[in-house]
Amino acid sequence: MFRLKRLYFSFGLFVIIVLLCLLIQNNTVAQTVSLSDKPTGFCMVDGTTTGGGDTEPATVSSFSELKSAVQGDSPRVIMVFGTIKTTDGGGYALEIGSNKTVIGADKDATIYGGIAMKGVKNVIIRNLNFHGIFPNSGPDDAIAVRNSDHIWIDHCNIWDAGDGNLDITRESNYCTVSWCKFYYTNSKNGHRLCALIGSGGGDHPEDWGKLKVTYHHNWFGELIKSRMPRLVYGHGHIYNNYYTSKGNSYCIGVGSYGAALIENNYFKDVNNPHTFMYDVYCWITARGNAYENTGGKKDNGKGGKRDVGVPGWAFPVKEFAQAPYEYQLDKAEDVPALVSKNTGPQEIAKTHTLRSAAGKNHRLFEFKQTKNILELGTTASYVNVCVFSIDGKIVLTGRFSKNVSKSNIEIPLNGLSRGMYLVRMQINDIEESARINIL
């Protein structure tokens, strides 16, 4: 019996060790997206990028609703449901105004066609699928940023644009692109050139001193030929990205007074991971990158042989070796698992810290929302609840008590249509409120 117990104990210990190893191996927990998330990178330099801030979200599910919501410069948060076609507006890109946050309500929220930011600032685009128009007619770029600053594009899938999936050009500045996946699905598309930072090749002197862009934790996937991204004139910080575009021509291209800091990326089965372009002076600082089954150039240092031969068009490009902001740099070997699991749209976070009217955070409730139930973790035995729609109507009210068999108070949400709601909860003379999203 004693030997049998020892055998059971040894087997149990073995199982525990195996499970711990599996947990350690799979420690890349899937992310969620919250309206309270803060960006890093160039979009937080020389100012901040807050989009619509903490304004009450408006929900949209049609082109006309989206167009109306994104116009003007007033701060707004716009939550997208379903698929919206910008081609319903005449085939042009939908222009987004300043001080906007446009965010997908779930992993399926999609914009077909394209959007553009022209001469605007402080815009956040998150948690959306951007389906380009190829092989049909419509906006050339899935996302175009022109003469705009403080832009954050995060957790998007972007694919099949007729021209660029994402082009940041024409004196744009202070942009961050994070946790996005780029790819193409049709090899007949002859312009599978993914992402520009600056246009032309030595013929846009007005871009000098601008085009400061961060790309981090993005996945450049199937059928991309080049421009992942391509940089001229500006500063590009390109770190912790994953490259798997087999059959490509090059990944990162730098030329014409551009300076790039390329660090801790993972290149797999690709050609020319980072290369100088043209013959005008430029600079690449590459460090800490991982290369698996790659071929071609891994240029580093100062590139080019000459200045542009037009008076006033030559600039003193220097090495860009230190980003002007704090950031978390993951190990290159961790990038494939981390990025492949967490790029693109995610579930909207359902856990909130409640905020009182006085603006102070409290721990009166631990607040969690599942699909049809609002769970309030509290020491109180009951709570008074009132739920308001975004137009101010009361849609649910009552006094809810704690179930003796559970540690929380459950509030059923059955019967509420999808959208944003304000929940007010009261115990004695203490009142808290929070926003919830019914999908």
Short mmCIF file of C-alpha atoms in Angstrom, two decimals:
data_model
loop_
_atom_site.label_atom_id
_atom_site.label_comp_id
_atom_site.label_asym_id
_atom_site.label_seq_id
_atom_site.Cartn_x
_atom_site.Cartn_y
_atom_site.Cartn_z
CA MET A 1 0.00 0.00 0.00
CA PHE A 2 2.83 2.38 0.91
CA ARG A 3 4.53 1.74 -2.45
CA LEU A 4 1.19 2.29 -4.24
CA LYS A 5 0.73 5.63 -2.48
CA ARG A 6 4.26 6.63 -3.47
CA LEU A 7 3.42 5.70 -7.07
CA TYR A 8 0.26 7.84 -7.02
CA PHE A 9 2.18 10.70 -5.45
CA SER A 10 4.96 10.47 -8.07
CA PHE A 11 2.47 10.36 -10.93
CA GLY A 12 0.54 13.30 -9.50
CA LEU A 13 3.73 15.30 -9.11
CA PHE A 14 4.66 14.47 -12.71
CA VAL A 15 1.26 15.72 -13.95
CA ILE A 16 1.64 18.96 -11.99
CA ILE A 17 5.11 19.56 -13.44
CA VAL A 18 3.85 18.93 -16.99
CA LEU A 19 0.94 21.32 -16.50
CA LEU A 20 3.25 24.00 -15.12
CA CYS A 21 5.54 23.59 -18.12
CA LEU A 22 2.59 23.96 -20.46
CA LEU A 23 1.46 27.07 -18.63
CA ILE A 24 4.92 28.58 -18.89
CA GLN A 25 5.17 27.67 -22.56
CA ASN A 26 1.78 29.21 -23.33
CA ASN A 27 2.07 32.34 -21.24
CA THR A 28 0.94 34.66 -24.03
CA VAL A 29 -2.56 35.34 -22.76
CA ALA A 30 -4.92 36.73 -25.38
CA GLN A 31 -5.39 40.45 -25.08
CA THR A 32 -8.54 42.46 -24.75
CA VAL A 33 -9.14 45.99 -25.97
CA SER A 34 -10.45 48.66 -23.63
CA LEU A 35 -11.50 52.24 -24.26
CA SER A 36 -9.12 53.21 -21.46
CA ASP A 37 -5.99 51.75 -23.13
CA LYS A 38 -3.12 54.17 -23.65
CA PRO A 39 -0.74 54.06 -26.63
CA THR A 40 3.03 54.26 -26.71
CA GLY A 41 5.39 55.38 -29.42
CA PHE A 42 5.66 58.55 -31.45
CA CYS A 43 1.94 59.33 -31.16
CA MET A 44 2.65 60.34 -27.55
CA VAL A 45 5.57 62.66 -28.36
CA ASP A 46 5.18 66.46 -28.51
CA GLY A 47 1.60 66.08 -27.33
CA THR A 48 -0.72 63.15 -26.68
CA THR A 49 -3.19 61.05 -28.66
CA THR A 50 -6.51 60.70 -26.87
CA GLY A 51 -9.02 60.62 -29.74
CA GLY A 52 -12.53 61.18 -28.45
CA GLY A 53 -11.38 60.83 -24.86
CA ASP A 54 -13.99 59.66 -22.38
CA THR A 55 -17.02 61.01 -24.20
CA GLU A 56 -20.06 58.73 -24.24
CA PRO A 57 -19.73 56.31 -27.18
CA ALA A 58 -22.12 56.50 -30.11
CA THR A 59 -22.96 53.22 -31.85
CA VAL A 60 -23.12 53.00 -35.64
CA SER A 61 -23.99 50.19 -38.05
CA SER A 62 -24.47 51.96 -41.41
CA PHE A 63 -22.42 54.22 -43.66
CA SER A 64 -24.70 57.20 -43.10
CA GLU A 65 -24.42 56.84 -39.31
CA LEU A 66 -20.64 56.50 -39.44
CA LYS A 67 -20.21 59.44 -41.81
CA SER A 68 -22.30 61.68 -39.60
CA ALA A 69 -20.45 60.62 -36.45
CA VAL A 70 -16.88 61.19 -37.71
CA GLN A 71 -17.38 64.67 -39.15
CA GLY A 72 -16.16 67.86 -37.50
CA ASP A 73 -13.57 68.41 -34.77
CA SER A 74 -15.68 67.77 -31.66
CA PRO A 75 -14.44 64.85 -29.51
CA ARG A 76 -16.42 61.67 -30.15
CA VAL A 77 -16.08 57.95 -29.51
CA ILE A 78 -17.73 55.91 -32.27
CA MET A 79 -18.32 52.17 -31.83
CA VAL A 80 -18.79 50.20 -35.07
CA PHE A 81 -21.11 47.19 -35.34
CA GLY A 82 -21.28 44.82 -38.29
CA THR A 83 -19.92 45.66 -41.75
CA ILE A 84 -19.98 49.18 -43.12
CA LYS A 85 -19.11 49.87 -46.76
CA THR A 86 -17.57 53.26 -47.46
CA THR A 87 -18.27 52.56 -51.13
CA ASP A 88 -21.90 53.31 -50.27
CA GLY A 89 -20.80 56.94 -50.19
CA GLY A 90 -19.78 57.13 -53.84
CA GLY A 91 -16.54 55.18 -53.97
CA TYR A 92 -14.32 57.61 -52.07
CA ALA A 93 -12.51 57.14 -48.77
CA LEU A 94 -14.47 58.30 -45.75
CA GLU A 95 -12.67 61.23 -44.13
CA ILE A 96 -12.30 61.19 -40.34
CA GLY A 97 -12.34 64.45 -38.40
CA SER A 98 -10.01 65.47 -35.55
CA ASN A 99 -10.49 64.24 -31.97
CA LYS A 100 -12.19 60.97 -32.86
CA THR A 101 -11.96 57.41 -31.62
CA VAL A 102 -13.37 54.84 -34.05
CA ILE A 103 -13.41 51.38 -32.49
CA GLY A 104 -14.93 48.05 -33.45
CA ALA A 105 -17.47 46.61 -31.00
CA ASP A 106 -16.14 43.08 -31.48
CA LYS A 107 -13.83 40.96 -33.62
CA ASP A 108 -16.25 41.03 -36.58
CA ALA A 109 -16.64 44.80 -36.96
CA THR A 110 -15.52 45.64 -40.52
CA ILE A 111 -15.05 48.64 -42.75
CA TYR A 112 -15.00 47.73 -46.43
CA GLY A 113 -13.40 50.33 -48.70
CA GLY A 114 -11.19 52.89 -47.00
CA ILE A 115 -10.85 55.78 -44.60
CA ALA A 116 -8.64 58.86 -44.79
CA MET A 117 -7.26 61.39 -42.35
CA LYS A 118 -6.42 64.62 -44.16
CA GLY A 119 -5.14 67.63 -42.27
CA VAL A 120 -6.47 66.40 -38.91
CA LYS A 121 -5.02 65.52 -35.52
CA ASN A 122 -5.68 63.35 -32.50
CA VAL A 123 -7.41 60.34 -34.08
CA ILE A 124 -7.59 56.77 -32.77
CA ILE A 125 -8.57 53.84 -35.02
CA ARG A 126 -8.85 50.52 -33.17
CA ASN A 127 -10.19 46.99 -33.21
CA LEU A 128 -11.45 47.00 -36.80
CA ASN A 129 -11.17 44.86 -39.91
CA PHE A 130 -10.30 46.96 -42.97
CA HIS A 131 -11.15 45.08 -46.15
CA GLY A 132 -9.64 46.80 -49.18
CA ILE A 133 -11.48 46.97 -52.47
CA PHE A 134 -9.27 44.91 -54.81
CA PRO A 135 -10.25 43.81 -57.45
CA ASN A 136 -13.19 46.23 -57.38
CA SER A 137 -13.17 50.00 -57.71
CA GLY A 138 -13.07 52.33 -54.74
CA PRO A 139 -10.55 54.03 -52.44
CA ASP A 140 -6.95 53.25 -53.35
CA ASP A 141 -5.77 52.87 -49.74
CA ALA A 142 -7.50 51.01 -46.93
CA ILE A 143 -6.17 53.67 -44.54
CA ALA A 144 -4.54 56.91 -45.71
CA VAL A 145 -2.93 59.42 -43.34
CA ARG A 146 -2.01 62.70 -45.03
CA ASN A 147 -0.79 65.93 -43.46
CA SER A 148 -2.08 64.71 -40.08
CA ASP A 149 -0.51 64.24 -36.67
CA HIS A 150 -0.99 62.28 -33.48
CA ILE A 151 -2.66 59.24 -34.99
CA TRP A 152 -2.90 55.82 -33.31
CA ILE A 153 -3.92 52.75 -35.35
CA ASP A 154 -4.17 49.64 -33.20
CA HIS A 155 -5.43 46.04 -33.28
CA CYS A 156 -6.69 46.10 -36.86
CA ASN A 157 -6.65 43.59 -39.70
CA ILE A 158 -5.85 45.42 -42.95
CA TRP A 159 -5.82 43.62 -46.28
CA ASP A 160 -6.40 43.70 -50.05
CA ALA A 161 -6.15 47.43 -50.74
CA GLY A 162 -5.84 48.42 -54.37
CA ASP A 163 -2.79 50.57 -53.56
CA GLY A 164 -1.44 50.73 -49.99
CA ASN A 165 -2.94 48.94 -47.02
CA LEU A 166 -1.74 51.84 -44.85
CA ASP A 167 0.06 54.90 -46.24
CA ILE A 168 1.33 57.69 -43.95
CA THR A 169 2.47 60.54 -46.20
CA ARG A 170 2.45 64.28 -47.00
CA GLU A 171 4.05 65.78 -43.89
CA SER A 172 2.19 63.58 -41.43
CA ASN A 173 3.82 63.22 -38.04
CA TYR A 174 3.71 61.49 -34.66
CA CYS A 175 1.91 58.26 -35.54
CA THR A 176 1.87 54.82 -33.92
CA VAL A 177 0.77 51.58 -35.61
CA SER A 178 0.49 48.66 -33.18
CA TRP A 179 -0.83 45.10 -33.00
CA CYS A 180 -2.14 45.09 -36.58
CA LYS A 181 -2.00 42.32 -39.17
CA PHE A 182 -1.36 43.20 -42.81
CA TYR A 183 -1.78 40.80 -45.70
CA TYR A 184 -3.20 40.17 -49.17
CA THR A 185 -5.36 37.30 -50.43
CA ASN A 186 -5.09 37.68 -54.20
CA SER A 187 -1.76 37.17 -55.95
CA LYS A 188 -3.21 38.82 -59.10
CA ASN A 189 -3.04 42.15 -57.33
CA GLY A 190 0.07 43.67 -58.90
CA HIS A 191 0.42 46.38 -56.25
CA ARG A 192 0.84 44.38 -53.07
CA LEU A 193 2.99 47.15 -51.54
CA CYS A 194 1.84 47.37 -47.96
CA ALA A 195 2.79 50.51 -46.04
CA LEU A 196 4.47 53.82 -46.82
CA ILE A 197 6.06 56.31 -44.47
CA GLY A 198 6.54 59.15 -46.92
CA SER A 199 6.07 59.10 -50.66
CA GLY A 200 8.42 59.56 -53.60
CA GLY A 201 12.16 59.08 -53.45
CA GLY A 202 14.08 62.25 -52.69
CA ASP A 203 11.58 64.68 -54.20
CA HIS A 204 9.55 65.68 -51.12
CA PRO A 205 11.79 68.02 -49.08
CA GLU A 206 8.75 69.30 -47.20
CA ASP A 207 8.69 65.97 -45.35
CA TRP A 208 12.05 66.58 -43.67
CA GLY A 209 11.66 66.85 -39.89
CA LYS A 210 8.30 65.08 -39.96
CA LEU A 211 7.12 61.50 -40.61
CA LYS A 212 8.02 60.25 -37.11
CA VAL A 213 6.26 56.90 -36.94
CA THR A 214 6.34 53.85 -34.64
CA TYR A 215 5.48 50.34 -35.83
CA HIS A 216 5.41 47.78 -33.03
CA HIS A 217 3.98 44.29 -32.57
CA ASN A 218 2.51 44.07 -36.07
CA TRP A 219 2.34 41.01 -38.31
CA PHE A 220 3.24 41.34 -41.98
CA GLY A 221 1.77 38.20 -43.47
CA GLU A 222 0.68 36.51 -46.65
CA LEU A 223 1.48 37.76 -50.17
CA ILE A 224 2.98 41.15 -49.26
CA LYS A 225 5.67 42.02 -51.77
CA SER A 226 7.34 44.98 -50.04
CA ARG A 227 6.97 48.16 -47.94
CA MET A 228 6.68 46.69 -44.47
CA PRO A 229 7.08 49.68 -44.16
CA ARG A 230 9.18 51.79 -46.55
CA LEU A 231 10.59 54.98 -45.00
CA VAL A 232 11.94 58.21 -46.48
CA TYR A 233 12.82 61.51 -44.78
CA GLY A 234 11.41 60.66 -41.36
CA HIS A 235 12.29 58.60 -38.30
CA GLY A 236 10.87 55.09 -38.09
CA HIS A 237 10.96 53.02 -34.91
CA ILE A 238 10.19 49.46 -35.98
CA TYR A 239 10.29 46.93 -33.17
CA ASN A 240 8.84 43.56 -32.16
CA ASN A 241 7.15 42.99 -35.53
CA TYR A 242 6.70 39.57 -37.15
CA TYR A 243 7.50 38.99 -40.84
CA THR A 244 6.26 35.88 -42.69
CA SER A 245 5.67 37.21 -46.22
CA LYS A 246 7.25 34.33 -48.10
CA GLY A 247 8.21 35.19 -51.69
CA ASN A 248 8.51 38.93 -51.01
CA SER A 249 11.04 41.29 -52.58
CA TYR A 250 12.03 43.15 -49.39
CA CYS A 251 10.58 43.84 -45.93
CA ILE A 252 11.78 47.18 -44.51
CA GLY A 253 13.15 49.70 -46.98
CA VAL A 254 14.92 52.92 -45.95
CA GLY A 255 16.11 55.67 -48.27
CA SER A 256 16.26 59.38 -49.09
CA TYR A 257 17.14 60.89 -45.70
CA GLY A 258 15.14 58.37 -43.70
CA ALA A 259 16.55 56.99 -40.45
CA ALA A 260 15.20 53.77 -38.93
CA LEU A 261 15.70 52.02 -35.60
CA ILE A 262 14.90 48.36 -36.29
CA GLU A 263 15.05 46.21 -33.18
CA ASN A 264 13.93 42.84 -31.84
CA ASN A 265 11.83 41.90 -34.87
CA TYR A 266 11.43 38.33 -36.09
CA PHE A 267 11.95 37.63 -39.80
CA LYS A 268 10.93 34.18 -41.06
CA ASP A 269 11.13 32.80 -44.63
CA VAL A 270 11.52 36.27 -46.17
CA ASN A 271 13.93 38.04 -48.49
CA ASN A 272 15.94 41.18 -47.70
CA PRO A 273 14.75 41.81 -44.13
CA HIS A 274 16.00 45.43 -44.13
CA THR A 275 17.63 47.22 -47.00
CA PHE A 276 18.87 50.59 -48.21
CA MET A 277 16.91 52.03 -51.12
CA TYR A 278 17.98 54.42 -53.86
CA ASP A 279 21.37 56.15 -53.52
CA VAL A 280 20.51 59.21 -51.40
CA TYR A 281 21.91 59.20 -47.86
CA CYS A 282 19.91 57.35 -45.18
CA TRP A 283 20.55 55.39 -42.01
CA ILE A 284 19.60 52.03 -40.49
CA THR A 285 20.30 50.99 -36.90
CA ALA A 286 19.43 47.29 -36.65
CA ARG A 287 19.92 45.36 -33.42
CA GLY A 288 18.51 42.38 -31.57
CA ASN A 289 16.58 40.99 -34.55
CA ALA A 290 16.02 37.28 -35.22
CA TYR A 291 16.35 35.78 -38.72
CA GLU A 292 14.97 32.35 -39.59
CA ASN A 293 15.53 31.01 -43.10
CA THR A 294 16.00 34.48 -44.60
CA GLY A 295 18.10 35.61 -47.53
CA GLY A 296 19.39 38.82 -49.01
CA LYS A 297 20.28 42.10 -47.37
CA LYS A 298 20.37 43.03 -43.71
CA ASP A 299 21.74 46.52 -44.23
CA ASN A 300 23.00 48.43 -41.21
CA GLY A 301 24.72 51.78 -40.72
CA LYS A 302 24.78 54.71 -43.12
CA GLY A 303 23.52 54.12 -46.63
CA GLY A 304 23.53 56.03 -49.87
CA LYS A 305 26.23 57.82 -51.82
CA ARG A 306 24.99 61.34 -52.40
CA ASP A 307 22.68 64.21 -51.55
CA VAL A 308 19.79 65.26 -53.74
CA GLY A 309 21.27 67.64 -56.30
CA VAL A 310 18.64 70.36 -56.00
CA PRO A 311 19.49 73.47 -53.94
CA GLY A 312 17.75 73.36 -50.59
CA TRP A 313 16.81 69.70 -50.91
CA ALA A 314 19.82 68.19 -49.09
CA PHE A 315 19.55 67.34 -45.39
CA PRO A 316 21.98 66.16 -42.67
CA VAL A 317 20.56 62.70 -41.93
CA LYS A 318 21.97 61.17 -38.74
CA GLU A 319 21.73 57.87 -36.94
CA PHE A 320 18.46 57.30 -35.06
CA ALA A 321 19.53 55.00 -32.23
CA GLN A 322 17.34 55.98 -29.29
CA ALA A 323 13.57 56.49 -29.27
CA PRO A 324 12.41 59.65 -27.43
CA TYR A 325 9.86 57.76 -25.29
CA GLU A 326 9.60 54.82 -22.94
CA TYR A 327 8.53 51.46 -24.35
CA GLN A 328 8.59 47.78 -23.47
CA LEU A 329 10.87 45.78 -25.75
CA ASP A 330 10.05 42.07 -25.94
CA LYS A 331 12.64 39.46 -26.80
CA ALA A 332 12.83 38.70 -30.51
CA GLU A 333 12.35 34.98 -29.90
CA ASP A 334 9.03 35.69 -28.16
CA VAL A 335 7.62 37.71 -31.05
CA PRO A 336 6.09 34.91 -33.19
CA ALA A 337 3.85 33.56 -30.41
CA LEU A 338 3.08 36.95 -28.91
CA VAL A 339 2.23 38.72 -32.14
CA SER A 340 0.42 35.90 -33.95
CA LYS A 341 -1.90 35.46 -30.97
CA ASN A 342 -2.71 39.09 -30.27
CA THR A 343 -2.75 41.06 -33.51
CA GLY A 344 -5.99 42.19 -35.08
CA PRO A 345 -9.35 42.89 -33.42
CA GLN A 346 -9.92 41.50 -29.92
CA GLU A 347 -12.82 41.23 -27.54
CA ILE A 348 -13.76 44.51 -25.87
CA ALA A 349 -12.78 44.35 -22.19
CA LYS A 350 -15.79 43.93 -19.91
CA THR A 351 -14.06 44.66 -16.58
CA HIS A 352 -14.17 48.26 -15.39
CA THR A 353 -13.06 50.41 -12.48
CA LEU A 354 -16.07 52.45 -11.50
CA ARG A 355 -15.78 56.21 -11.25
CA SER A 356 -17.85 58.42 -8.99
CA ALA A 357 -19.19 61.84 -9.89
CA ALA A 358 -16.30 63.34 -7.93
CA GLY A 359 -13.89 61.62 -10.30
CA LYS A 360 -12.23 59.34 -7.72
CA ASN A 361 -11.73 55.65 -8.39
CA HIS A 362 -13.40 53.32 -5.89
CA ARG A 363 -13.39 49.62 -5.13
CA LEU A 364 -16.97 49.50 -3.91
CA PHE A 365 -17.78 47.04 -6.71
CA GLU A 366 -15.70 44.56 -8.64
CA PHE A 367 -17.52 44.92 -11.92
CA LYS A 368 -17.66 42.16 -14.57
CA GLN A 369 -19.94 41.72 -17.56
CA THR A 370 -20.60 38.47 -19.38
CA LYS A 371 -22.92 38.23 -22.37
CA ASN A 372 -26.24 38.44 -20.53
CA ILE A 373 -25.29 39.00 -16.89
CA LEU A 374 -23.76 41.89 -14.98
CA GLU A 375 -21.82 40.59 -11.97
CA LEU A 376 -21.09 42.88 -9.01
CA GLY A 377 -18.58 41.66 -6.49
CA THR A 378 -19.36 43.48 -3.23
CA THR A 379 -19.58 42.93 0.49
CA ALA A 380 -23.07 44.45 0.51
CA SER A 381 -26.12 42.20 0.58
CA TYR A 382 -28.06 44.21 -2.01
CA VAL A 383 -27.69 46.99 -4.58
CA ASN A 384 -30.13 49.34 -6.27
CA VAL A 385 -29.54 49.41 -10.03
CA CYS A 386 -30.75 51.68 -12.81
CA VAL A 387 -29.71 51.14 -16.45
CA PHE A 388 -30.03 53.97 -18.98
CA SER A 389 -29.86 53.85 -22.79
CA ILE A 390 -27.57 56.36 -24.53
CA ASP A 391 -30.54 58.65 -25.15
CA GLY A 392 -31.28 58.82 -21.40
CA LYS A 393 -34.22 56.41 -21.15
CA ILE A 394 -34.46 53.99 -18.22
CA VAL A 395 -34.44 50.44 -19.61
CA LEU A 396 -33.90 48.45 -16.41
CA THR A 397 -34.34 49.23 -12.73
CA GLY A 398 -34.63 47.29 -9.50
CA ARG A 399 -33.17 46.16 -6.21
CA PHE A 400 -30.99 43.07 -6.53
CA SER A 401 -29.83 40.88 -3.65
CA LYS A 402 -26.88 38.60 -3.25
CA ASN A 403 -27.52 34.91 -3.76
CA VAL A 404 -26.55 33.11 -0.55
CA SER A 405 -24.69 30.49 -2.59
CA LYS A 406 -22.62 33.05 -4.48
CA SER A 407 -20.22 35.83 -3.57
CA ASN A 408 -21.59 38.35 -6.04
CA ILE A 409 -24.81 40.01 -7.10
CA GLU A 410 -26.08 39.05 -10.54
CA ILE A 411 -28.12 41.44 -12.68
CA PRO A 412 -29.73 39.85 -15.78
CA LEU A 413 -29.36 41.79 -19.02
CA ASN A 414 -31.73 39.67 -21.13
CA GLY A 415 -33.97 41.72 -23.36
CA LEU A 416 -31.59 44.63 -23.85
CA SER A 417 -30.72 45.29 -27.49
CA ARG A 418 -27.08 45.72 -28.48
CA GLY A 419 -25.45 49.05 -27.80
CA MET A 420 -23.96 51.18 -25.04
CA TYR A 421 -25.67 51.70 -21.68
CA LEU A 422 -25.00 53.63 -18.49
CA VAL A 423 -25.40 51.65 -15.26
CA ARG A 424 -25.89 53.41 -11.93
CA MET A 425 -25.53 51.36 -8.75
CA GLN A 426 -26.38 52.55 -5.25
CA ILE A 427 -25.82 51.19 -1.76
CA ASN A 428 -27.19 53.44 0.98
CA ASP A 429 -25.93 56.93 0.10
CA ILE A 430 -23.02 55.79 -2.09
CA GLU A 431 -23.54 55.78 -5.86
CA GLU A 432 -21.28 54.58 -8.66
CA SER A 433 -21.69 54.46 -12.43
CA ALA A 434 -20.11 52.66 -15.38
CA ARG A 435 -20.66 52.10 -19.10
CA ILE A 436 -21.44 48.66 -20.47
CA ASN A 437 -21.62 47.35 -24.01
CA ILE A 438 -24.21 44.78 -25.07
CA LEU A 439 -23.01 42.88 -28.17
#
